[in-house]
CSV table of C-alpha atoms and ligand atoms in Angstrom, one decimal:
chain,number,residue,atom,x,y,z
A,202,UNK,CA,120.5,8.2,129.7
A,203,UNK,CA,122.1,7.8,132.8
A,204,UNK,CA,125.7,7.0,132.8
A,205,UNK,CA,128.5,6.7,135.9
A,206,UNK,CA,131.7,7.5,135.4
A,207,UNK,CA,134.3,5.6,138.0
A,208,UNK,CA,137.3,8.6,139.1
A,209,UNK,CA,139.7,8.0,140.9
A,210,UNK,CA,142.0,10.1,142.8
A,211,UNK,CA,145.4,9.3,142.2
A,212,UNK,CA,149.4,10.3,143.1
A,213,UNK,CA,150.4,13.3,140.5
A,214,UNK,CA,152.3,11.2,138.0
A,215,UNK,CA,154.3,14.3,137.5
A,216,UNK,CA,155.5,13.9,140.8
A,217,UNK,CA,158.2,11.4,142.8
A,218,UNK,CA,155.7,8.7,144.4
A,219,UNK,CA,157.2,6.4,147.6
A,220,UNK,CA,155.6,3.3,149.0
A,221,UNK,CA,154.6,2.8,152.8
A,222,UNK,CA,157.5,1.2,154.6
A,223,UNK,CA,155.4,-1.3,156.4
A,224,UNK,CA,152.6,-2.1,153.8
A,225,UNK,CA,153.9,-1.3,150.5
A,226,UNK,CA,150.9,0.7,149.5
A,227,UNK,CA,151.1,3.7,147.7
A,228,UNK,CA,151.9,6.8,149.9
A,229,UNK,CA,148.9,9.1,149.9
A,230,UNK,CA,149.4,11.0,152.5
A,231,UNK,CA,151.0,14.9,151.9
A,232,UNK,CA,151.5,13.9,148.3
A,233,UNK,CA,149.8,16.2,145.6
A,234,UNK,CA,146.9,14.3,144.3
A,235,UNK,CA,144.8,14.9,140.9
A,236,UNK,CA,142.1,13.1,139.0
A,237,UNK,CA,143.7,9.8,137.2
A,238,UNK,CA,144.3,11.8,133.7
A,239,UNK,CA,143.2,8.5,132.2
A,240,UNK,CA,139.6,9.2,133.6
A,241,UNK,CA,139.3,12.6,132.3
A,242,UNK,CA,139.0,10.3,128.9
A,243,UNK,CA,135.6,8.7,130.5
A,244,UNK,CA,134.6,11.9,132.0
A,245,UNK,CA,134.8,13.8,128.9
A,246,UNK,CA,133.6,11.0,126.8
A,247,UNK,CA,129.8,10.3,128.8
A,248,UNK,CA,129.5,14.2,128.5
A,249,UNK,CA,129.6,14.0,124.9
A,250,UNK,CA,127.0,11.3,124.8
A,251,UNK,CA,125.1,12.6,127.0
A,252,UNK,CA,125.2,16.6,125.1
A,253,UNK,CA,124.9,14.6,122.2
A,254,UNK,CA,121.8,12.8,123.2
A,255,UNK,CA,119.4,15.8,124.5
A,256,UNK,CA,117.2,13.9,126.2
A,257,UNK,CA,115.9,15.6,129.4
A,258,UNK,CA,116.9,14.2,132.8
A,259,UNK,CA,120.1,12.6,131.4
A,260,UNK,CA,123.0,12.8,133.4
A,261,UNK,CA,126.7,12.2,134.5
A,262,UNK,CA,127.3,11.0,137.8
A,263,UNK,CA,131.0,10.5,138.7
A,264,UNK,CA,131.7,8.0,141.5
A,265,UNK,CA,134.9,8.0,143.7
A,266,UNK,CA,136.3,5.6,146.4
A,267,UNK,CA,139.3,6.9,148.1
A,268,UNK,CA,140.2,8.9,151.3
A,269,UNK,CA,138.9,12.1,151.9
A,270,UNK,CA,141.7,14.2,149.6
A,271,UNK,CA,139.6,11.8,146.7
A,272,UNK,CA,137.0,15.0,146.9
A,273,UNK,CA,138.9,16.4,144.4
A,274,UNK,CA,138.6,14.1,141.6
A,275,UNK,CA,134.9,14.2,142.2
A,276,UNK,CA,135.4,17.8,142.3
A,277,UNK,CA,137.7,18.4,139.3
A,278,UNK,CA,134.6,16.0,137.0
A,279,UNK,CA,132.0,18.6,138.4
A,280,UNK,CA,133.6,21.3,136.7
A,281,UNK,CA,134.2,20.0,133.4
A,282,UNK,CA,130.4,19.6,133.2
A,283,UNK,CA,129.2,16.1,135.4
A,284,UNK,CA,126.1,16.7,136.8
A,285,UNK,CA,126.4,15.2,140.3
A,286,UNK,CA,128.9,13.2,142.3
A,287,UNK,CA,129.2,10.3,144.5
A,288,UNK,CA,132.4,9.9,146.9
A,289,UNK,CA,132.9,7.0,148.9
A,290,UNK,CA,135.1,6.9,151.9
A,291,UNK,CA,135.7,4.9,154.9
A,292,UNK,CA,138.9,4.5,157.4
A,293,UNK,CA,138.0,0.3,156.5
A,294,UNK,CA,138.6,0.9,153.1
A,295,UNK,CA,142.3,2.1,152.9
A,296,UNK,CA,144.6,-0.3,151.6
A,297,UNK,CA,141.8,-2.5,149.7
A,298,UNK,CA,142.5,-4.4,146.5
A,299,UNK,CA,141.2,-4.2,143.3
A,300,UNK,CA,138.1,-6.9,144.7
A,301,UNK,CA,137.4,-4.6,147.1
A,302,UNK,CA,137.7,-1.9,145.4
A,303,UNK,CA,135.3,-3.3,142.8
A,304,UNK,CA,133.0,-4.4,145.3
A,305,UNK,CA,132.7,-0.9,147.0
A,306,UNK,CA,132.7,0.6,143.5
A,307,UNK,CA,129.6,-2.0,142.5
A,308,UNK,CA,127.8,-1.7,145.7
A,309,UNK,CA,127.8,2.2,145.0
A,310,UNK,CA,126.7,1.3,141.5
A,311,UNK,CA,123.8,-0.3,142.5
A,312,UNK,CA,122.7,2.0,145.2
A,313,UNK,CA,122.9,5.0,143.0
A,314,UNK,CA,120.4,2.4,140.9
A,315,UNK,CA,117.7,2.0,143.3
A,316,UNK,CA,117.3,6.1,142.7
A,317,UNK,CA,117.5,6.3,138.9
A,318,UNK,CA,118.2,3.4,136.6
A,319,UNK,CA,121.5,2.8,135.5
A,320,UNK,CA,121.9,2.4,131.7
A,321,UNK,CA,125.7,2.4,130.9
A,322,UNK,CA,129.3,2.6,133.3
A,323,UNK,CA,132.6,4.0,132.0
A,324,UNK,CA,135.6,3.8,133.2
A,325,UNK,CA,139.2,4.7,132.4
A,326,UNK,CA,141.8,1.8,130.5
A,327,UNK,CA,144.1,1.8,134.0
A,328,UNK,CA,144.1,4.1,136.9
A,329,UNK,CA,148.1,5.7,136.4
A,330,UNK,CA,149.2,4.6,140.1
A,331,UNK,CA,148.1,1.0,141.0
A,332,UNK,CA,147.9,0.3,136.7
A,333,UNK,CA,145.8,-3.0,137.1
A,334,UNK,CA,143.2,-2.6,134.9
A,335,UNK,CA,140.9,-5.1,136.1
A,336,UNK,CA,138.8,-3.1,138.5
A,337,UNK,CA,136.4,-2.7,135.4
A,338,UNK,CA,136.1,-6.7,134.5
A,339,UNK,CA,135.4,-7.2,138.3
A,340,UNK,CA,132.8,-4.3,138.7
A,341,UNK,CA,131.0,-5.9,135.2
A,342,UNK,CA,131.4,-9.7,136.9
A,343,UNK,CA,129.9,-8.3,139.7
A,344,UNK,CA,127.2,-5.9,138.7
A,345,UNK,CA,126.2,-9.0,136.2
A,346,UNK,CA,126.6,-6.8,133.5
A,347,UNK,CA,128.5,-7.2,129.9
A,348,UNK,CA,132.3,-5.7,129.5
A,349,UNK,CA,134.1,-3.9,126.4
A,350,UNK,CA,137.3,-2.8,127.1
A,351,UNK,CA,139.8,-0.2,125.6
A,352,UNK,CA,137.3,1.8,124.0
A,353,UNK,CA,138.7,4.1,121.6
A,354,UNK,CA,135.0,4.8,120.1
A,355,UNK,CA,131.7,4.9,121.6
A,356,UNK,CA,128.5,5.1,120.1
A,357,UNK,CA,125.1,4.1,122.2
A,358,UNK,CA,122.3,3.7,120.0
A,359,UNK,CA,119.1,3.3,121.5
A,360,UNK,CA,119.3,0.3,123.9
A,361,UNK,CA,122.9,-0.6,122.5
A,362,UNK,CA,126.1,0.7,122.6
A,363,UNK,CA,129.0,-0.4,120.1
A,364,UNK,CA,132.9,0.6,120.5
A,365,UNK,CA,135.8,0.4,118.6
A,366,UNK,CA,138.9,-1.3,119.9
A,367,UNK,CA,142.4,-0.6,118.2
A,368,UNK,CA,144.6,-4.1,118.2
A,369,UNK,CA,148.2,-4.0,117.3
A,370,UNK,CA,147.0,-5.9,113.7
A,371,UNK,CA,143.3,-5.0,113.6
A,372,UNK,CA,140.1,-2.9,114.5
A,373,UNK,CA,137.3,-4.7,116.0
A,374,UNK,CA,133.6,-3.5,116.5
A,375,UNK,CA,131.6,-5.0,119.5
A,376,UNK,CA,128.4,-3.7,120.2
A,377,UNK,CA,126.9,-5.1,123.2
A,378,UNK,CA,123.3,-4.4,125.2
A,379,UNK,CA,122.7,-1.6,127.9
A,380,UNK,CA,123.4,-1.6,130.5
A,381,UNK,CA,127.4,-2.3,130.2
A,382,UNK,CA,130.7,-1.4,131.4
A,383,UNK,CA,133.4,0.3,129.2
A,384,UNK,CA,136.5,1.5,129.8
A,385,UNK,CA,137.7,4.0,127.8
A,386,UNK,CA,141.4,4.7,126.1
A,387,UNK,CA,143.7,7.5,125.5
A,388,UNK,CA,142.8,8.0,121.9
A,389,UNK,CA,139.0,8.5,122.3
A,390,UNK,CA,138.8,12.2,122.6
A,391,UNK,CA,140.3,15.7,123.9
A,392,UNK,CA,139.3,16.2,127.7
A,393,UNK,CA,137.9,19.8,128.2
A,394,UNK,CA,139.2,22.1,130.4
A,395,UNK,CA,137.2,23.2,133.0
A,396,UNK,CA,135.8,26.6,132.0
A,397,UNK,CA,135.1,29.7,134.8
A,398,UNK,CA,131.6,28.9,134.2
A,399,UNK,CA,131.9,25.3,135.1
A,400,UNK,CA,134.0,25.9,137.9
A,401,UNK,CA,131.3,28.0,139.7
A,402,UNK,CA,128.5,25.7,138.6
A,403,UNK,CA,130.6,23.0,140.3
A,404,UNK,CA,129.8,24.7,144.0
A,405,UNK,CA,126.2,23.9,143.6
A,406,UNK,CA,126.3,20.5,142.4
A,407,UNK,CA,124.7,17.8,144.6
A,408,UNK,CA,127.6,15.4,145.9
A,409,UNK,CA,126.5,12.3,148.4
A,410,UNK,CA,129.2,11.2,150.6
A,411,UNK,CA,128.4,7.5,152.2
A,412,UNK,CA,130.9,5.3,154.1
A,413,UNK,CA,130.5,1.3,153.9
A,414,UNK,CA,127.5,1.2,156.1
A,415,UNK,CA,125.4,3.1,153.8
A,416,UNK,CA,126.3,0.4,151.1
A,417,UNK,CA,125.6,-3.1,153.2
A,418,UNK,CA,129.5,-3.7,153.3
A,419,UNK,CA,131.3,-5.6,155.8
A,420,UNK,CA,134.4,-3.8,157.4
A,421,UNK,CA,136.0,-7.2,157.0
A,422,UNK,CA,135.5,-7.2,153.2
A,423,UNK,CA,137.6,-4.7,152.2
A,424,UNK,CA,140.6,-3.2,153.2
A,425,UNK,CA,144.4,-4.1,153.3
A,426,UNK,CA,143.2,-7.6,155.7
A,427,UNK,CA,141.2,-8.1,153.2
A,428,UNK,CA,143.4,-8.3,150.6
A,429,UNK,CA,143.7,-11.1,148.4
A,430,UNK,CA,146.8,-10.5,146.9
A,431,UNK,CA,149.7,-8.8,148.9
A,432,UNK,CA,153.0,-6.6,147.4
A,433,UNK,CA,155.8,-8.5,149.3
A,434,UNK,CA,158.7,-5.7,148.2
A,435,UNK,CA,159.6,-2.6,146.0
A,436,UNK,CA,162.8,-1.5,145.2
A,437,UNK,CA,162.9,1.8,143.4
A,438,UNK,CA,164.2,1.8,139.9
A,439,UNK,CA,168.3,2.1,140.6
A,440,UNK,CA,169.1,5.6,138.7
A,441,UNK,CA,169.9,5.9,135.5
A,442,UNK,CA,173.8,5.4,134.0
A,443,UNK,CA,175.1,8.3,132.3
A,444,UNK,CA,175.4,8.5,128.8
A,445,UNK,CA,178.5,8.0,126.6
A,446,UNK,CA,179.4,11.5,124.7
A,447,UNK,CA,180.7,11.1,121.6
A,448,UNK,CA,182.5,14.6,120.5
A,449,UNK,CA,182.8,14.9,116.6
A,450,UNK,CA,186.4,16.1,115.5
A,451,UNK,CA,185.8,14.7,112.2
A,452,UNK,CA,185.2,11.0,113.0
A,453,UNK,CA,182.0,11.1,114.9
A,454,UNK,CA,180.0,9.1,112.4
A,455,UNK,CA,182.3,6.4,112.7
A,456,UNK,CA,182.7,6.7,116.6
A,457,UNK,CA,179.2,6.2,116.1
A,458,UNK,CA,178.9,2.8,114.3
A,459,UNK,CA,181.7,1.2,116.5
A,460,UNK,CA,179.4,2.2,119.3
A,461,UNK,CA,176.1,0.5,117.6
A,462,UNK,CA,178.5,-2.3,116.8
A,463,UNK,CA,180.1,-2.7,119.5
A,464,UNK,CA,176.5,-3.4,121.4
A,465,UNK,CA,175.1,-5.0,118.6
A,466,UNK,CA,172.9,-2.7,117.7
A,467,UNK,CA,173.9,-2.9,114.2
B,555,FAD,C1,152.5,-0.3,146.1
B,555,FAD,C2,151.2,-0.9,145.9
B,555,FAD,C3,150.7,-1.8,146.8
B,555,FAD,C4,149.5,-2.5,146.6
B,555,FAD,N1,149.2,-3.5,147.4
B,555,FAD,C5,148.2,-4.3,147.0
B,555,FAD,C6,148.0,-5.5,147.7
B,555,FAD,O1,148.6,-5.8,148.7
B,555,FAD,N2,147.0,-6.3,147.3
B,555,FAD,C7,146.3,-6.0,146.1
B,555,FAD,O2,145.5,-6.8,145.7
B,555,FAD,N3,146.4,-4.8,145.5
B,555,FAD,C8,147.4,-4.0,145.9
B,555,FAD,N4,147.6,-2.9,145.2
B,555,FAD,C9,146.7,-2.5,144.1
B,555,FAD,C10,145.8,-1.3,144.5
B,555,FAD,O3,145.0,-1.6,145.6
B,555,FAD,C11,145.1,-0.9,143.3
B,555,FAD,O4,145.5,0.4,143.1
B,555,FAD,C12,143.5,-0.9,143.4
B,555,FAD,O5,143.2,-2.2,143.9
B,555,FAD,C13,142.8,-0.7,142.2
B,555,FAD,O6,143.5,-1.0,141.1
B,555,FAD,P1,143.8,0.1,140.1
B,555,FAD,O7,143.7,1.4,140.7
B,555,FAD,O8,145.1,-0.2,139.5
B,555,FAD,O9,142.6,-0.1,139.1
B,555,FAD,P2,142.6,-0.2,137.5
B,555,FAD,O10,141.9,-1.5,137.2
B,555,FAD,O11,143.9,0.1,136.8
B,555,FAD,O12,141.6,1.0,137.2
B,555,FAD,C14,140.8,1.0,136.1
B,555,FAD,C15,139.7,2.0,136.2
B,555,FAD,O13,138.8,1.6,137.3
B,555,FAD,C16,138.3,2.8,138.0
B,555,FAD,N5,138.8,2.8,139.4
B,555,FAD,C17,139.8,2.1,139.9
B,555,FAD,N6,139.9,2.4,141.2
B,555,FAD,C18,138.9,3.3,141.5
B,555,FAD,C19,138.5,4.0,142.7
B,555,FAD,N7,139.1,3.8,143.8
B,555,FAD,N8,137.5,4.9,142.6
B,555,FAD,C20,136.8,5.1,141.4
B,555,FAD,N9,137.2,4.4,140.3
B,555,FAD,C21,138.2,3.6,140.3
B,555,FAD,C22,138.9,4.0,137.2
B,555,FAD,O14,138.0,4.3,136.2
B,555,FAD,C23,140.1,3.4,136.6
B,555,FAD,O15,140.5,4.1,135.4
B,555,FAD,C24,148.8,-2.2,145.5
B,555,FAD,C25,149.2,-1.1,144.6
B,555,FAD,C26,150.3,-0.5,144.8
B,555,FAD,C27,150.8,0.6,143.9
């Protein structure tokens, strides 16, 4: 089995994030980066199919697109035990959309194809910084392949592979035919640590960086020109109001109900 997991390199949630004054993209530049945590879920998920499967020659190959820092996320999947990694970058690709981002992400998809079939593609729910969650419907529209989303099992079963998917009021099953795209949730698994051991192995693994020439792509298909859709502002969140202390000489539970009453709360 050969699965590719889609990575990408993202602003440190943990950390304050700014825009770009002119653009309103997010500001990349001398902020600390890490692998989208909600990818680690994918990552960690096509090593246990693949561990679980045996089968000789199967591998995890994680693809990135993003500027030259995205390295690491390719990096960070090596050590936690993907077998080889793809990175994508290209000064015409900063400030693409998720269509463009798709496309770039497809066109890798397929290339990486022509070498070794590709039977399944995972992805995480939402990278944490852009949070559109459509790159993976537009990869599967245009790859021509069939989607499941939110993945919160994943079980692939000779030329199959059927997921469960956690609603509000119910629990579907959808099984659907290989090759596929699924993203992946939170609630599928517990991402490994990288161990020593992986992080040395990681140094030898075979990593292929191409630029949008290697994958037949128009400079003027991607990018922020490109863009379909454009961010006309952001305002940053006004800070928070400070909170009412209620001190307790005896009558704090009823200080406490006027409160809830007094903003209807109760
Ligand atoms: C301030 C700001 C301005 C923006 N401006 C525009 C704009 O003008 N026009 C516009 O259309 N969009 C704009 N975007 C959206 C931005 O380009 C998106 O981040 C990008 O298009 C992909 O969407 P996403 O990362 O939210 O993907 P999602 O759909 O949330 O990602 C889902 C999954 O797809 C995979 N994936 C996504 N991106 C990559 C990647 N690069 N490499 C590998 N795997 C990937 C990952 O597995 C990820 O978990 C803007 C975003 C911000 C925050």
């Amino acid at each position: 089995m050969n699965i590719v997991v889609c990575v990408k390199y993202v602003p440190d949630a943990q950390a304050d994030r700014t825009f770009e004054d002119a653009d309103h993209t997010t500001d990349r530049v001398g902020v600390d980066g890490r692998l989208s945590e909600l990818d680690e879920y994918a990552v960690e998920e096509a090593l246990k199919i693949v561990e679980a499967g045996g089968g000789e020659g199967d591998q995890v190959t994680v693809l990135t697109v993003g500027p030259e820092s995205a390295a690491e996320a390719v990096k960070k999947s090596l050590q936690m035990g993907a077998h080889a990694g793809v990175h994508v970058s290209d000064d015409a690709i900063a400030g693409s959309d998720a269509a463009a981002t798709s496309l770039v992400l497809a066109k890798a998809i397929e290339k990486l194809g022509t070498e070794t079939k590709v039977d399944l593609v995972l992805t995480g729910m939402a990278s944490t910084d852009g949070t559109m969650s459509v790159v993976p419907a537009m990869l599967a529209e245009r790859l021509g392949l069939p989607q499941v989303t939110y993945a919160s099992e994943v079980t692939v079963s000779g030329d199959s592979v059927t997921i469960r998917r956690d609603g509000d009021a119910s629990t579907q099953t959808i099984t659907s035919s290989l090759p596929a795209v699924v993203s992946v949730t939170d609630q599928i698994n517990e991402p490994r640590y990288p161990s020593f051991k992986g992080i040395m192995a990681a140094k030898k693994k075979p990593v292929q960086a191409w630029g949008i020439g290697d994958l037949g792509i128009d400079a003027g298909d991607v990018g922020l020109a490109a863009a379909w859709t454009t961010v006309e502002s952001v305002t940053a969140r006004p800070p928070r109001e400070a909170g009412q202390v209620v001190t307790d000489e005896g009558e704090g539970g009823a200080k406490l109900a006027e409160f809830l009453v007094s903003r209807k709360f109760v």
